[in-house]
Amino acid sequence: MRRLIFQEYVTLDGYAAGPDGGLEFFDSIAGQADDDNLQLLESIDTMLLGSETYKLFAGYWPTDASADQPIAPKLNSLRLVVVSTRLETAPWGSYEPGLVVRDLDGVRALKAEDSGKDIILWGSITLFQSLLRAGLVDEVQLRICPILLGAGKSAFPSGESPVRLELIEARPWANGGVLVRYRPAS
């Protein structure tokens, strides 16, 4: 079975976006995080996105604006799968369009494919929370930015049963950021 890895940039206080939806804090760990992602992408062949993150990504990554980003060529070569009940198609610039699946059964089928590398889920907080509750997330990777926002959009479900995780790795970066990797506890 293919592994599903959720990766998110978060502030030290656990926010995936600022109160206004801003993501400026990502810049605080640029460089080392990109280098790390280039290595990670060697084990990935599929990018899974929710519809809102897909729209955000589609407006940037398959365009000339991303040309100076070191991960753009690798990211744009991934198979794209978008989970949405509203989208009919998922164009990706001049690249192969994405596959649209309607529900978590589509994600289960993707994970159950006989061949292929791991699957990465970037952003897509609502989708992540649904996948986590359904037991479909194999790894949670957080790229912690050394900043406190005090408010914003949390990456994690609230008001639900606790989800126990086991640490796989914790690695500090020279710029003050930290990569932490967890797997759901059995």
mmCIF file of C-alpha atoms in Angstrom:
data_model
loop_
_atom_site.group_PDB
_atom_site.id
_atom_site.type_symbol
_atom_site.label_atom_id
_atom_site.label_comp_id
_atom_site.label_asym_id
_atom_site.label_seq_id
_atom_site.Cartn_x
_atom_site.Cartn_y
_atom_site.Cartn_z
ATOM 1 C CA MET A 1 0.000 0.000 0.000
ATOM 2 C CA ARG A 2 1.228 3.494 -0.852
ATOM 3 C CA ARG A 3 1.865 5.880 2.036
ATOM 4 C CA LEU A 4 0.053 9.196 2.383
ATOM 5 C CA ILE A 5 2.227 11.955 3.848
ATOM 6 C CA PHE A 6 0.676 15.203 5.055
ATOM 7 C CA GLN A 7 3.149 18.077 5.029
ATOM 8 C CA GLU A 8 2.433 21.521 6.411
ATOM 9 C CA TYR A 9 4.351 24.635 7.296
ATOM 10 C CA VAL A 10 3.188 25.788 10.721
ATOM 11 C CA THR A 11 4.121 28.476 13.194
ATOM 12 C CA LEU A 12 5.506 27.484 16.562
ATOM 13 C CA ASP A 13 2.003 27.983 17.992
ATOM 14 C CA GLY A 14 0.507 25.575 15.430
ATOM 15 C CA TYR A 15 -1.077 27.880 12.856
ATOM 16 C CA ALA A 16 -1.039 26.952 9.168
ATOM 17 C CA ALA A 17 -2.179 30.444 8.138
ATOM 18 C CA GLY A 18 -2.488 33.833 9.750
ATOM 19 C CA PRO A 19 -5.824 35.388 10.775
ATOM 20 C CA ASP A 20 -6.133 36.912 7.284
ATOM 21 C CA GLY A 21 -5.065 33.681 5.580
ATOM 22 C CA GLY A 22 -1.523 34.980 5.075
ATOM 23 C CA LEU A 23 1.386 32.592 4.634
ATOM 24 C CA GLU A 24 4.257 35.070 4.850
ATOM 25 C CA PHE A 25 5.797 33.166 7.767
ATOM 26 C CA PHE A 26 6.854 30.418 5.300
ATOM 27 C CA ASP A 27 9.708 32.664 4.196
ATOM 28 C CA SER A 28 11.388 32.307 7.594
ATOM 29 C CA ILE A 29 12.616 28.795 6.708
ATOM 30 C CA ALA A 30 13.058 29.082 2.940
ATOM 31 C CA GLY A 31 16.189 27.463 1.598
ATOM 32 C CA GLN A 32 16.724 24.534 3.927
ATOM 33 C CA ALA A 33 13.068 23.509 3.663
ATOM 34 C CA ASP A 34 13.347 23.582 -0.148
ATOM 35 C CA ASP A 35 16.486 21.441 -0.074
ATOM 36 C CA ASP A 36 14.733 18.967 2.202
ATOM 37 C CA ASN A 37 11.668 18.882 -0.065
ATOM 38 C CA LEU A 38 13.817 18.138 -3.114
ATOM 39 C CA GLN A 39 15.066 15.015 -1.325
ATOM 40 C CA LEU A 40 11.560 14.065 -0.200
ATOM 41 C CA LEU A 41 10.189 14.408 -3.726
ATOM 42 C CA GLU A 42 12.428 11.537 -4.846
ATOM 43 C CA SER A 43 10.077 9.222 -2.914
ATOM 44 C CA ILE A 44 6.848 10.900 -4.130
ATOM 45 C CA ASP A 45 5.007 10.536 -7.436
ATOM 46 C CA THR A 46 1.537 11.871 -6.574
ATOM 47 C CA MET A 47 0.359 15.188 -5.143
ATOM 48 C CA LEU A 48 -3.033 15.173 -3.415
ATOM 49 C CA LEU A 49 -4.822 18.487 -2.883
ATOM 50 C CA GLY A 50 -8.187 19.740 -1.695
ATOM 51 C CA SER A 51 -10.027 22.107 -4.044
ATOM 52 C CA GLU A 52 -9.031 25.373 -2.334
ATOM 53 C CA THR A 53 -5.334 24.503 -2.140
ATOM 54 C CA TYR A 54 -5.506 23.239 -5.722
ATOM 55 C CA LYS A 55 -6.796 26.649 -6.874
ATOM 56 C CA LEU A 56 -4.015 28.409 -4.976
ATOM 57 C CA PHE A 57 -1.320 26.058 -6.317
ATOM 58 C CA ALA A 58 -2.664 26.055 -9.904
ATOM 59 C CA GLY A 59 -2.394 29.849 -9.977
ATOM 60 C CA TYR A 60 1.314 29.679 -9.151
ATOM 61 C CA TRP A 61 3.218 26.417 -9.625
ATOM 62 C CA PRO A 62 2.544 25.594 -13.300
ATOM 63 C CA THR A 63 3.257 29.217 -14.334
ATOM 64 C CA ASP A 64 6.356 31.198 -15.204
ATOM 65 C CA ALA A 65 6.141 32.822 -11.761
ATOM 66 C CA SER A 66 7.459 29.635 -10.161
ATOM 67 C CA ALA A 67 10.398 29.261 -12.559
ATOM 68 C CA ASP A 68 12.958 30.442 -9.984
ATOM 69 C CA GLN A 69 11.674 28.023 -7.320
ATOM 70 C CA PRO A 70 13.980 24.994 -6.995
ATOM 71 C CA ILE A 71 11.152 22.500 -6.432
ATOM 72 C CA ALA A 72 8.939 23.706 -9.322
ATOM 73 C CA PRO A 73 10.157 21.247 -11.996
ATOM 74 C CA LYS A 74 9.758 18.260 -9.675
ATOM 75 C CA LEU A 75 6.414 19.436 -8.294
ATOM 76 C CA ASN A 76 5.029 20.076 -11.793
ATOM 77 C CA SER A 77 5.997 16.560 -12.902
ATOM 78 C CA LEU A 78 3.970 14.864 -10.143
ATOM 79 C CA ARG A 79 0.664 13.156 -10.832
ATOM 80 C CA LEU A 80 -2.018 15.522 -9.508
ATOM 81 C CA VAL A 81 -5.155 14.297 -7.737
ATOM 82 C CA VAL A 82 -7.716 16.784 -6.410
ATOM 83 C CA VAL A 83 -10.456 15.822 -3.948
ATOM 84 C CA SER A 84 -13.535 17.907 -4.725
ATOM 85 C CA THR A 85 -17.282 17.540 -5.003
ATOM 86 C CA ARG A 86 -17.547 20.769 -7.040
ATOM 87 C CA LEU A 87 -14.678 20.753 -9.542
ATOM 88 C CA GLU A 88 -15.194 18.917 -12.818
ATOM 89 C CA THR A 89 -11.629 19.302 -14.095
ATOM 90 C CA ALA A 90 -8.233 20.187 -12.646
ATOM 91 C CA PRO A 91 -6.087 21.857 -15.318
ATOM 92 C CA TRP A 92 -2.414 22.365 -14.475
ATOM 93 C CA GLY A 93 -1.069 24.907 -16.961
ATOM 94 C CA SER A 94 0.697 23.213 -19.870
ATOM 95 C CA TYR A 95 1.178 20.044 -17.818
ATOM 96 C CA GLU A 96 -1.001 16.958 -17.573
ATOM 97 C CA PRO A 97 -4.326 17.907 -15.937
ATOM 98 C CA GLY A 98 -5.141 16.426 -12.566
ATOM 99 C CA LEU A 99 -7.583 13.672 -11.756
ATOM 100 C CA VAL A 100 -10.608 14.768 -9.722
ATOM 101 C CA VAL A 101 -11.907 12.304 -7.133
ATOM 102 C CA ARG A 102 -15.096 12.954 -5.225
ATOM 103 C CA ASP A 103 -14.560 11.439 -1.790
ATOM 104 C CA LEU A 104 -12.333 9.532 0.603
ATOM 105 C CA ASP A 105 -13.052 6.287 -1.274
ATOM 106 C CA GLY A 106 -11.137 7.831 -4.188
ATOM 107 C CA VAL A 107 -8.195 8.423 -1.844
ATOM 108 C CA ARG A 108 -8.444 4.850 -0.522
ATOM 109 C CA ALA A 109 -8.285 3.561 -4.103
ATOM 110 C CA LEU A 110 -5.264 5.768 -4.796
ATOM 111 C CA LYS A 111 -3.438 4.401 -1.751
ATOM 112 C CA ALA A 112 -4.319 0.824 -2.718
ATOM 113 C CA GLU A 113 -2.767 1.041 -6.195
ATOM 114 C CA ASP A 114 -0.331 -1.805 -6.812
ATOM 115 C CA SER A 115 2.523 0.383 -7.949
ATOM 116 C CA GLY A 116 3.742 3.863 -7.305
ATOM 117 C CA LYS A 117 5.656 5.896 -4.813
ATOM 118 C CA ASP A 118 4.315 7.787 -1.803
ATOM 119 C CA ILE A 119 1.585 10.425 -1.993
ATOM 120 C CA ILE A 120 2.065 13.948 -0.617
ATOM 121 C CA LEU A 121 -0.758 16.098 0.709
ATOM 122 C CA TRP A 122 0.199 19.756 0.923
ATOM 123 C CA GLY A 123 -1.978 22.238 2.758
ATOM 124 C CA SER A 124 -5.603 21.237 2.294
ATOM 125 C CA ILE A 125 -6.319 21.425 6.036
ATOM 126 C CA THR A 126 -9.989 20.399 5.831
ATOM 127 C CA LEU A 127 -9.096 17.401 3.668
ATOM 128 C CA PHE A 128 -6.211 16.497 5.994
ATOM 129 C CA GLN A 129 -8.521 16.497 9.004
ATOM 130 C CA SER A 130 -11.008 14.208 7.210
ATOM 131 C CA LEU A 131 -8.227 11.859 6.107
ATOM 132 C CA LEU A 132 -6.746 11.782 9.606
ATOM 133 C CA ARG A 133 -10.133 10.897 11.155
ATOM 134 C CA ALA A 134 -10.565 8.149 8.528
ATOM 135 C CA GLY A 135 -7.158 6.630 9.342
ATOM 136 C CA LEU A 136 -5.737 7.340 5.883
ATOM 137 C CA VAL A 137 -2.739 9.476 6.912
ATOM 138 C CA ASP A 138 0.499 7.518 7.337
ATOM 139 C CA GLU A 139 2.799 10.388 8.258
ATOM 140 C CA VAL A 140 2.428 13.954 9.515
ATOM 141 C CA GLN A 141 5.351 16.177 8.563
ATOM 142 C CA LEU A 142 5.504 19.619 10.104
ATOM 143 C CA ARG A 143 7.942 22.300 9.038
ATOM 144 C CA ILE A 144 7.889 24.516 12.073
ATOM 145 C CA CYS A 145 8.662 28.178 11.466
ATOM 146 C CA PRO A 146 10.247 30.113 14.340
ATOM 147 C CA ILE A 147 7.422 32.614 14.708
ATOM 148 C CA LEU A 148 4.385 33.021 16.980
ATOM 149 C CA LEU A 149 1.236 34.421 15.373
ATOM 150 C CA GLY A 150 -1.115 34.232 18.360
ATOM 151 C CA ALA A 151 -4.104 33.606 16.072
ATOM 152 C CA GLY A 152 -4.895 32.080 12.719
ATOM 153 C CA LYS A 153 -6.065 28.851 11.110
ATOM 154 C CA SER A 154 -4.977 25.745 12.987
ATOM 155 C CA ALA A 155 -3.658 22.778 11.062
ATOM 156 C CA PHE A 156 -5.263 20.363 13.482
ATOM 157 C CA PRO A 157 -8.810 19.273 14.323
ATOM 158 C CA SER A 158 -10.263 20.745 17.483
ATOM 159 C CA GLY A 159 -12.993 19.471 19.741
ATOM 160 C CA GLU A 160 -12.479 15.839 18.773
ATOM 161 C CA SER A 161 -10.873 12.803 20.334
ATOM 162 C CA PRO A 162 -7.103 13.111 20.705
ATOM 163 C CA VAL A 163 -4.961 11.576 17.971
ATOM 164 C CA ARG A 164 -1.816 9.949 19.369
ATOM 165 C CA LEU A 165 1.323 10.216 17.271
ATOM 166 C CA GLU A 166 4.753 8.592 17.447
ATOM 167 C CA LEU A 167 7.862 10.616 16.626
ATOM 168 C CA ILE A 168 9.819 9.420 13.589
ATOM 169 C CA GLU A 169 12.303 12.282 13.348
ATOM 170 C CA ALA A 170 13.045 15.775 14.624
ATOM 171 C CA ARG A 171 15.683 17.787 12.808
ATOM 172 C CA PRO A 172 16.578 21.428 13.452
ATOM 173 C CA TRP A 173 17.637 23.694 10.602
ATOM 174 C CA ALA A 174 20.285 26.407 10.837
ATOM 175 C CA ASN A 175 17.695 29.126 10.210
ATOM 176 C CA GLY A 176 15.747 28.233 13.376
ATOM 177 C CA GLY A 177 13.116 26.036 11.755
ATOM 178 C CA VAL A 178 12.513 22.425 12.688
ATOM 179 C CA LEU A 179 11.320 19.460 10.665
ATOM 180 C CA VAL A 180 9.283 17.000 12.726
ATOM 181 C CA ARG A 181 7.848 13.775 11.381
ATOM 182 C CA TYR A 182 5.221 11.660 13.126
ATOM 183 C CA ARG A 183 3.158 8.586 12.338
ATOM 184 C CA PRO A 184 -0.221 7.831 13.888
ATOM 185 C CA ALA A 185 0.218 5.543 16.897
ATOM 186 C CA SER A 186 -1.246 2.074 16.593
#
